[in-house]
Amino acid sequence: MEPARSAPQRGEALLRELEVLVQDVVRMSSWWERHGVDCAILALSLLALPAGFLCLRSENALVFSSGITVLGVCHYTLTVKGSHLATHGALTESKRWSKIWLLFFVEVCTAFTAEHATHGHVKMHHAYTNVVGLGDSSTWRLPCLNRYVYMFLAPLLLPVATPLVAVERLRKVGLGTALRTLALVSLGLYSHYWLLLNVSGFKSPSSALGCMFVTRSLLAHPYLHVNIFQHIGLPMFSPDNKPRRIHMMSLGVLNLARLPVLDWAFGHSIISCHVEHHLFPRLSDNMCRKVKPMVSQFLREKQLPYNEDSYLARFRLFLHRYEEFMVQAPPITELVGLQ
């Protein structure tokens, strides 16, 4: 039998082998496949915003509801898909434009801080996926809430909590960065408010603020759910004894079945290609979808886990085992010979 001490080297060799295969696919892909498809989706979302605001002028309930839906879906496409791709630098190969898109999508559209989004998501969650105390998604746990409040009511707090958390995080950045973030976040929020008053024709500030809340919370429930479904409940690792990267990602990440609305608004890398995204975080959503068959086949051939489940199945599981997953401390998984 192969000695246990060779397992880490084998993990590194497997990852290098997979990287070569994926790099070959990327090299053979056109700019449209690498970046164009996702940029087009984001551009369409921006272009659809005027139609959404104008629909809100109508007294027809169906037209008004269509406006709410358009603005809500476009909001999440820009704030989740756009911010996620921009945080990883997956929208363009230009460092300058990557920085511009990061500030636009994270601070103007999402009302959060670019520095903390990058640190928390890229440098912690991706570097230490499911490592307890580092990248274990513990920020999504609220043990004080029961399962029904958390799963059904807590998501409605996201539109209000996001800018408040951003302001709180400004204590940890320089004065220049804090002023820039405040200016860009204020620009995004006030622009939304101003357009509702002056384009959609809302008569009072309270009605405009109420519409802002509705559109910004339209997909809040699946957004929160997806963030816990794809990591929590899977193997967790000790900071001192974590496995090699390919084992960490194959064990600690889960793909959800494709859902057209969420694939569009959140992106393939968050929904149905999350394993591929964690292995190759700089790939765009479209490229994650393109390499998915290769990655899944490779992991299965090498007898490595490839976790998949449906949204509804995970929802039922979390309702049933909420205390275990979201309240109690997660058990540490020990992988003998793989650390």
XYZ file of N, CA and C in Angstrom, residues 33-147:
345
model
N -16.478 33.601 -24.468
C -16.729 32.534 -23.502
C -16.116 32.861 -22.146
N -14.896 33.443 -22.155
C -14.199 33.724 -20.895
C -14.848 34.869 -20.125
N -15.248 35.916 -20.820
C -15.776 37.104 -20.141
C -17.050 37.658 -20.761
N -17.210 37.505 -22.051
C -18.271 38.202 -22.765
C -19.671 37.816 -22.328
N -19.925 36.534 -22.126
C -21.272 36.084 -21.762
C -21.720 36.736 -20.459
N -20.861 36.721 -19.467
C -21.240 37.283 -18.170
C -21.316 38.802 -18.215
N -20.428 39.438 -18.963
C -20.517 40.895 -19.122
C -21.813 41.276 -19.821
N -22.250 40.461 -20.787
C -23.501 40.732 -21.499
C -24.699 40.633 -20.547
N -24.685 39.646 -19.656
C -25.781 39.504 -18.687
C -25.843 40.717 -17.768
N -24.690 41.178 -17.319
C -24.661 42.361 -16.453
C -25.093 43.605 -17.213
N -24.672 43.733 -18.473
C -25.076 44.874 -19.292
C -26.588 44.872 -19.524
N -27.159 43.709 -19.794
C -28.611 43.605 -19.979
C -29.358 44.012 -18.707
N -28.793 43.658 -17.566
C -29.426 44.042 -16.294
C -29.422 45.553 -16.118
N -28.337 46.203 -16.485
C -28.283 47.666 -16.411
C -29.265 48.297 -17.395
N -29.335 47.747 -18.606
C -30.218 48.303 -19.632
C -31.693 48.088 -19.300
N -31.986 47.072 -18.503
C -33.380 46.789 -18.142
C -33.893 47.680 -17.016
N -32.996 48.366 -16.307
C -33.417 49.181 -15.173
C -34.412 50.282 -15.553
N -34.192 51.048 -16.650
C -35.181 52.083 -17.011
C -36.583 51.524 -17.206
N -36.695 50.367 -17.836
C -38.012 49.751 -18.031
C -38.650 49.418 -16.686
N -37.851 48.929 -15.752
C -38.376 48.609 -14.429
C -38.895 49.831 -13.704
N -38.119 50.920 -13.728
C -38.563 52.150 -13.067
C -39.812 52.724 -13.719
N -39.898 52.655 -15.036
C -41.066 53.186 -15.741
C -42.314 52.356 -15.477
N -42.151 51.037 -15.324
C -43.303 50.178 -15.019
C -43.957 50.561 -13.695
N -43.158 51.104 -12.774
C -43.695 51.471 -11.472
C -44.587 52.704 -11.535
N -44.612 53.393 -12.665
C -45.511 54.534 -12.838
C -46.946 54.076 -13.100
N -47.101 52.834 -13.518
C -48.409 52.341 -13.937
C -49.314 52.058 -12.737
N -50.624 52.271 -12.944
C -51.610 51.931 -11.932
C -52.125 50.508 -12.117
N -51.714 49.869 -13.210
C -52.075 48.486 -13.453
C -51.240 47.583 -12.556
N -51.906 46.718 -11.794
C -51.210 45.883 -10.810
C -50.200 44.953 -11.469
N -50.545 44.411 -12.646
C -49.651 43.481 -13.320
C -48.391 44.191 -13.811
N -48.581 45.380 -14.392
C -47.429 46.152 -14.878
C -46.558 46.593 -13.702
N -47.198 47.047 -12.626
C -46.455 47.476 -11.444
C -45.655 46.312 -10.853
N -46.283 45.136 -10.778
C -45.582 43.956 -10.259
C -44.425 43.557 -11.156
N -44.616 43.723 -12.458
C -43.520 43.431 -13.395
C -42.337 44.351 -13.146
N -42.629 45.622 -12.846
C -41.556 46.559 -12.526
C -40.792 46.158 -11.280
N -41.518 45.739 -10.246
C -40.874 45.267 -9.015
C -39.983 44.068 -9.309
N -40.497 43.128 -10.113
C -39.742 41.918 -10.443
C -38.494 42.249 -11.230
N -38.620 43.108 -12.238
C -37.466 43.485 -13.060
C -36.402 44.155 -12.200
N -36.813 45.115 -11.389
C -35.834 45.824 -10.550
C -35.195 44.888 -9.523
N -35.992 43.978 -8.958
C -35.448 43.053 -7.968
C -34.442 42.092 -8.563
N -34.789 41.496 -9.709
C -33.872 40.547 -10.356
C -32.617 41.274 -10.837
N -32.795 42.457 -11.417
C -31.618 43.224 -11.864
C -30.733 43.617 -10.689
N -31.361 43.992 -9.577
C -30.584 44.353 -8.388
C -29.706 43.191 -7.938
N -30.263 41.994 -7.867
C -29.484 40.849 -7.406
C -28.471 40.391 -8.448
N -28.781 40.586 -9.717
C -27.799 40.241 -10.742
C -26.570 41.137 -10.615
N -26.795 42.423 -10.368
C -25.681 43.362 -10.240
C -24.955 43.199 -8.910
N -25.710 42.973 -7.838
C -25.080 42.953 -6.517
C -24.479 41.606 -6.150
N -25.082 40.510 -6.601
C -24.548 39.189 -6.268
C -23.624 38.691 -7.378
N -24.156 38.517 -8.558
C -23.324 38.037 -9.670
C -22.206 39.033 -9.985
N -22.564 40.315 -10.148
C -21.558 41.323 -10.489
C -20.496 41.473 -9.426
N -20.926 41.603 -8.171
C -19.970 41.778 -7.077
C -19.087 40.549 -6.902
N -19.680 39.366 -7.048
C -18.919 38.134 -6.875
C -17.826 38.012 -7.936
N -18.188 38.239 -9.194
C -17.199 38.157 -10.262
C -16.142 39.248 -10.122
N -16.575 40.454 -9.753
C -15.624 41.560 -9.602
C -14.663 41.315 -8.445
N -15.156 40.726 -7.360
C -14.301 40.436 -6.209
C -13.177 39.476 -6.583
N -13.468 38.544 -7.490
C -12.462 37.576 -7.925
C -11.675 38.050 -9.153
N -11.961 39.229 -9.665
C -11.281 39.710 -10.861
C -11.596 38.886 -12.087
N -12.814 38.320 -12.145
C -13.181 37.407 -13.234
C -13.904 38.100 -14.392
N -14.103 39.439 -14.293
C -14.817 40.145 -15.356
C -13.901 40.600 -16.477
N -12.648 40.810 -16.156
C -11.695 41.314 -17.141
C -10.289 40.898 -16.733
N -9.389 40.905 -17.688
C -7.992 40.579 -17.387
C -7.173 41.832 -17.070
N -7.805 43.007 -17.141
C -7.153 44.271 -16.826
C -7.266 44.560 -15.333
N -6.131 44.785 -14.663
C -6.156 45.083 -13.232
C -6.852 46.409 -12.946
N -6.654 47.389 -13.829
C -7.283 48.694 -13.626
C -8.796 48.583 -13.702
N -9.307 47.913 -14.732
C -10.745 47.774 -14.882
C -11.322 46.852 -13.815
N -10.545 45.879 -13.357
C -11.002 45.018 -12.261
C -11.276 45.843 -11.012
N -10.402 46.802 -10.719
C -10.590 47.682 -9.561
C -11.825 48.562 -9.736
N -12.018 49.087 -10.946
C -13.188 49.936 -11.203
C -14.474 49.144 -11.030
N -14.526 47.944 -11.612
C -15.732 47.127 -11.500
C -15.963 46.686 -10.064
N -14.895 46.438 -9.313
C -15.029 46.064 -7.910
C -15.729 47.180 -7.127
N -15.277 48.419 -7.317
C -15.886 49.545 -6.600
C -17.325 49.767 -7.046
N -17.576 49.627 -8.344
C -18.932 49.873 -8.847
C -19.910 48.827 -8.313
N -19.583 47.558 -8.472
C -20.538 46.523 -8.105
C -20.660 46.345 -6.593
N -19.534 46.418 -5.870
C -19.582 46.160 -4.425
C -20.054 47.388 -3.657
N -19.527 48.563 -3.965
C -19.842 49.726 -3.159
C -21.058 50.499 -3.687
N -21.110 50.787 -4.984
C -22.242 51.543 -5.522
C -23.503 50.678 -5.540
N -23.409 49.465 -6.077
C -24.604 48.625 -6.236
C -24.995 47.889 -4.966
N -24.017 47.333 -4.252
C -24.310 46.470 -3.110
C -24.326 47.216 -1.787
N -23.718 48.396 -1.732
C -23.632 49.187 -0.496
C -22.792 48.478 0.563
N -21.662 47.901 0.123
C -20.738 47.264 1.050
C -19.340 47.792 0.771
N -18.367 47.361 1.558
C -17.000 47.839 1.388
C -16.190 46.872 0.527
N -15.507 47.397 -0.466
C -14.742 46.551 -1.380
C -13.625 45.813 -0.654
N -12.943 46.497 0.261
C -11.817 45.880 0.962
C -12.268 44.706 1.822
N -13.360 44.863 2.535
C -13.815 43.775 3.398
C -14.475 42.660 2.604
N -15.075 42.996 1.483
C -15.623 41.946 0.624
C -14.495 41.060 0.098
N -13.412 41.692 -0.334
C -12.269 40.932 -0.845
C -11.604 40.123 0.255
N -11.402 40.756 1.417
C -10.734 40.051 2.510
C -11.574 38.880 3.016
N -12.852 39.146 3.300
C -13.690 38.109 3.876
C -13.976 36.965 2.925
N -14.188 37.291 1.641
C -14.586 36.253 0.699
C -13.383 35.558 0.059
N -12.457 36.343 -0.472
C -11.337 35.758 -1.226
C -10.239 35.258 -0.294
N -9.803 36.117 0.620
C -8.640 35.787 1.432
C -8.959 34.857 2.598
N -10.212 34.826 3.028
C -10.569 33.958 4.147
C -11.418 32.775 3.696
N -12.598 33.052 3.133
C -13.510 31.959 2.780
C -12.906 31.021 1.740
N -12.265 31.563 0.706
C -11.704 30.705 -0.333
C -10.389 30.063 0.091
N -9.578 30.809 0.806
C -8.288 30.251 1.222
C -8.451 29.205 2.320
N -9.499 29.338 3.136
C -9.696 28.425 4.267
C -11.123 27.868 4.265
N -11.538 27.345 3.134
C -12.903 26.822 3.011
C -13.182 25.747 4.063
N -14.226 25.991 4.870
C -14.677 25.061 5.914
C -13.625 24.792 6.984
N -12.661 25.696 7.128
C -11.720 25.618 8.242
C -12.316 26.412 9.400
N -12.552 25.760 10.517
C -13.271 26.346 11.638
C -12.571 27.611 12.136
N -13.341 28.676 12.280
C -12.827 29.940 12.779
C -12.207 30.827 11.715
N -12.074 30.323 10.484
C -11.459 31.114 9.414
C -12.411 31.264 8.223
N -12.673 30.159 7.531
C -13.531 30.235 6.357
C -14.704 29.295 6.431
N -15.277 29.144 7.629
C -16.307 28.128 7.849
C -17.742 28.642 7.716
N -17.926 29.829 7.141
C -19.257 30.415 6.947
C -19.961 30.708 8.265
N -19.202 30.847 9.351
C -19.815 31.083 10.658
C -20.476 32.453 10.744
N -20.111 33.387 9.859
C -20.752 34.705 9.879
C -22.235 34.612 9.551
N -22.645 33.503 8.930
C -24.058 33.332 8.585
C -24.852 32.690 9.718
N -24.189 32.280 10.787
C -24.908 31.649 11.899
C -25.440 32.715 12.862
N -26.694 32.542 13.276
C -27.299 33.388 14.304
C -27.993 32.463 15.305
N -27.222 31.884 16.236
C -27.773 30.868 17.149
C -28.937 31.373 17.998
N -29.069 32.703 18.152
C -30.145 33.250 18.979
C -31.510 33.123 18.316
N -31.534 32.848 17.012
C -32.801 32.748 16.284
C -33.208 31.284 16.118
N -34.511 31.024 16.209
C -34.962 29.662 15.946
C -35.041 29.414 14.442
N -35.269 28.196 14.056
C -35.173 27.806 12.645
C -36.134 28.560 11.741
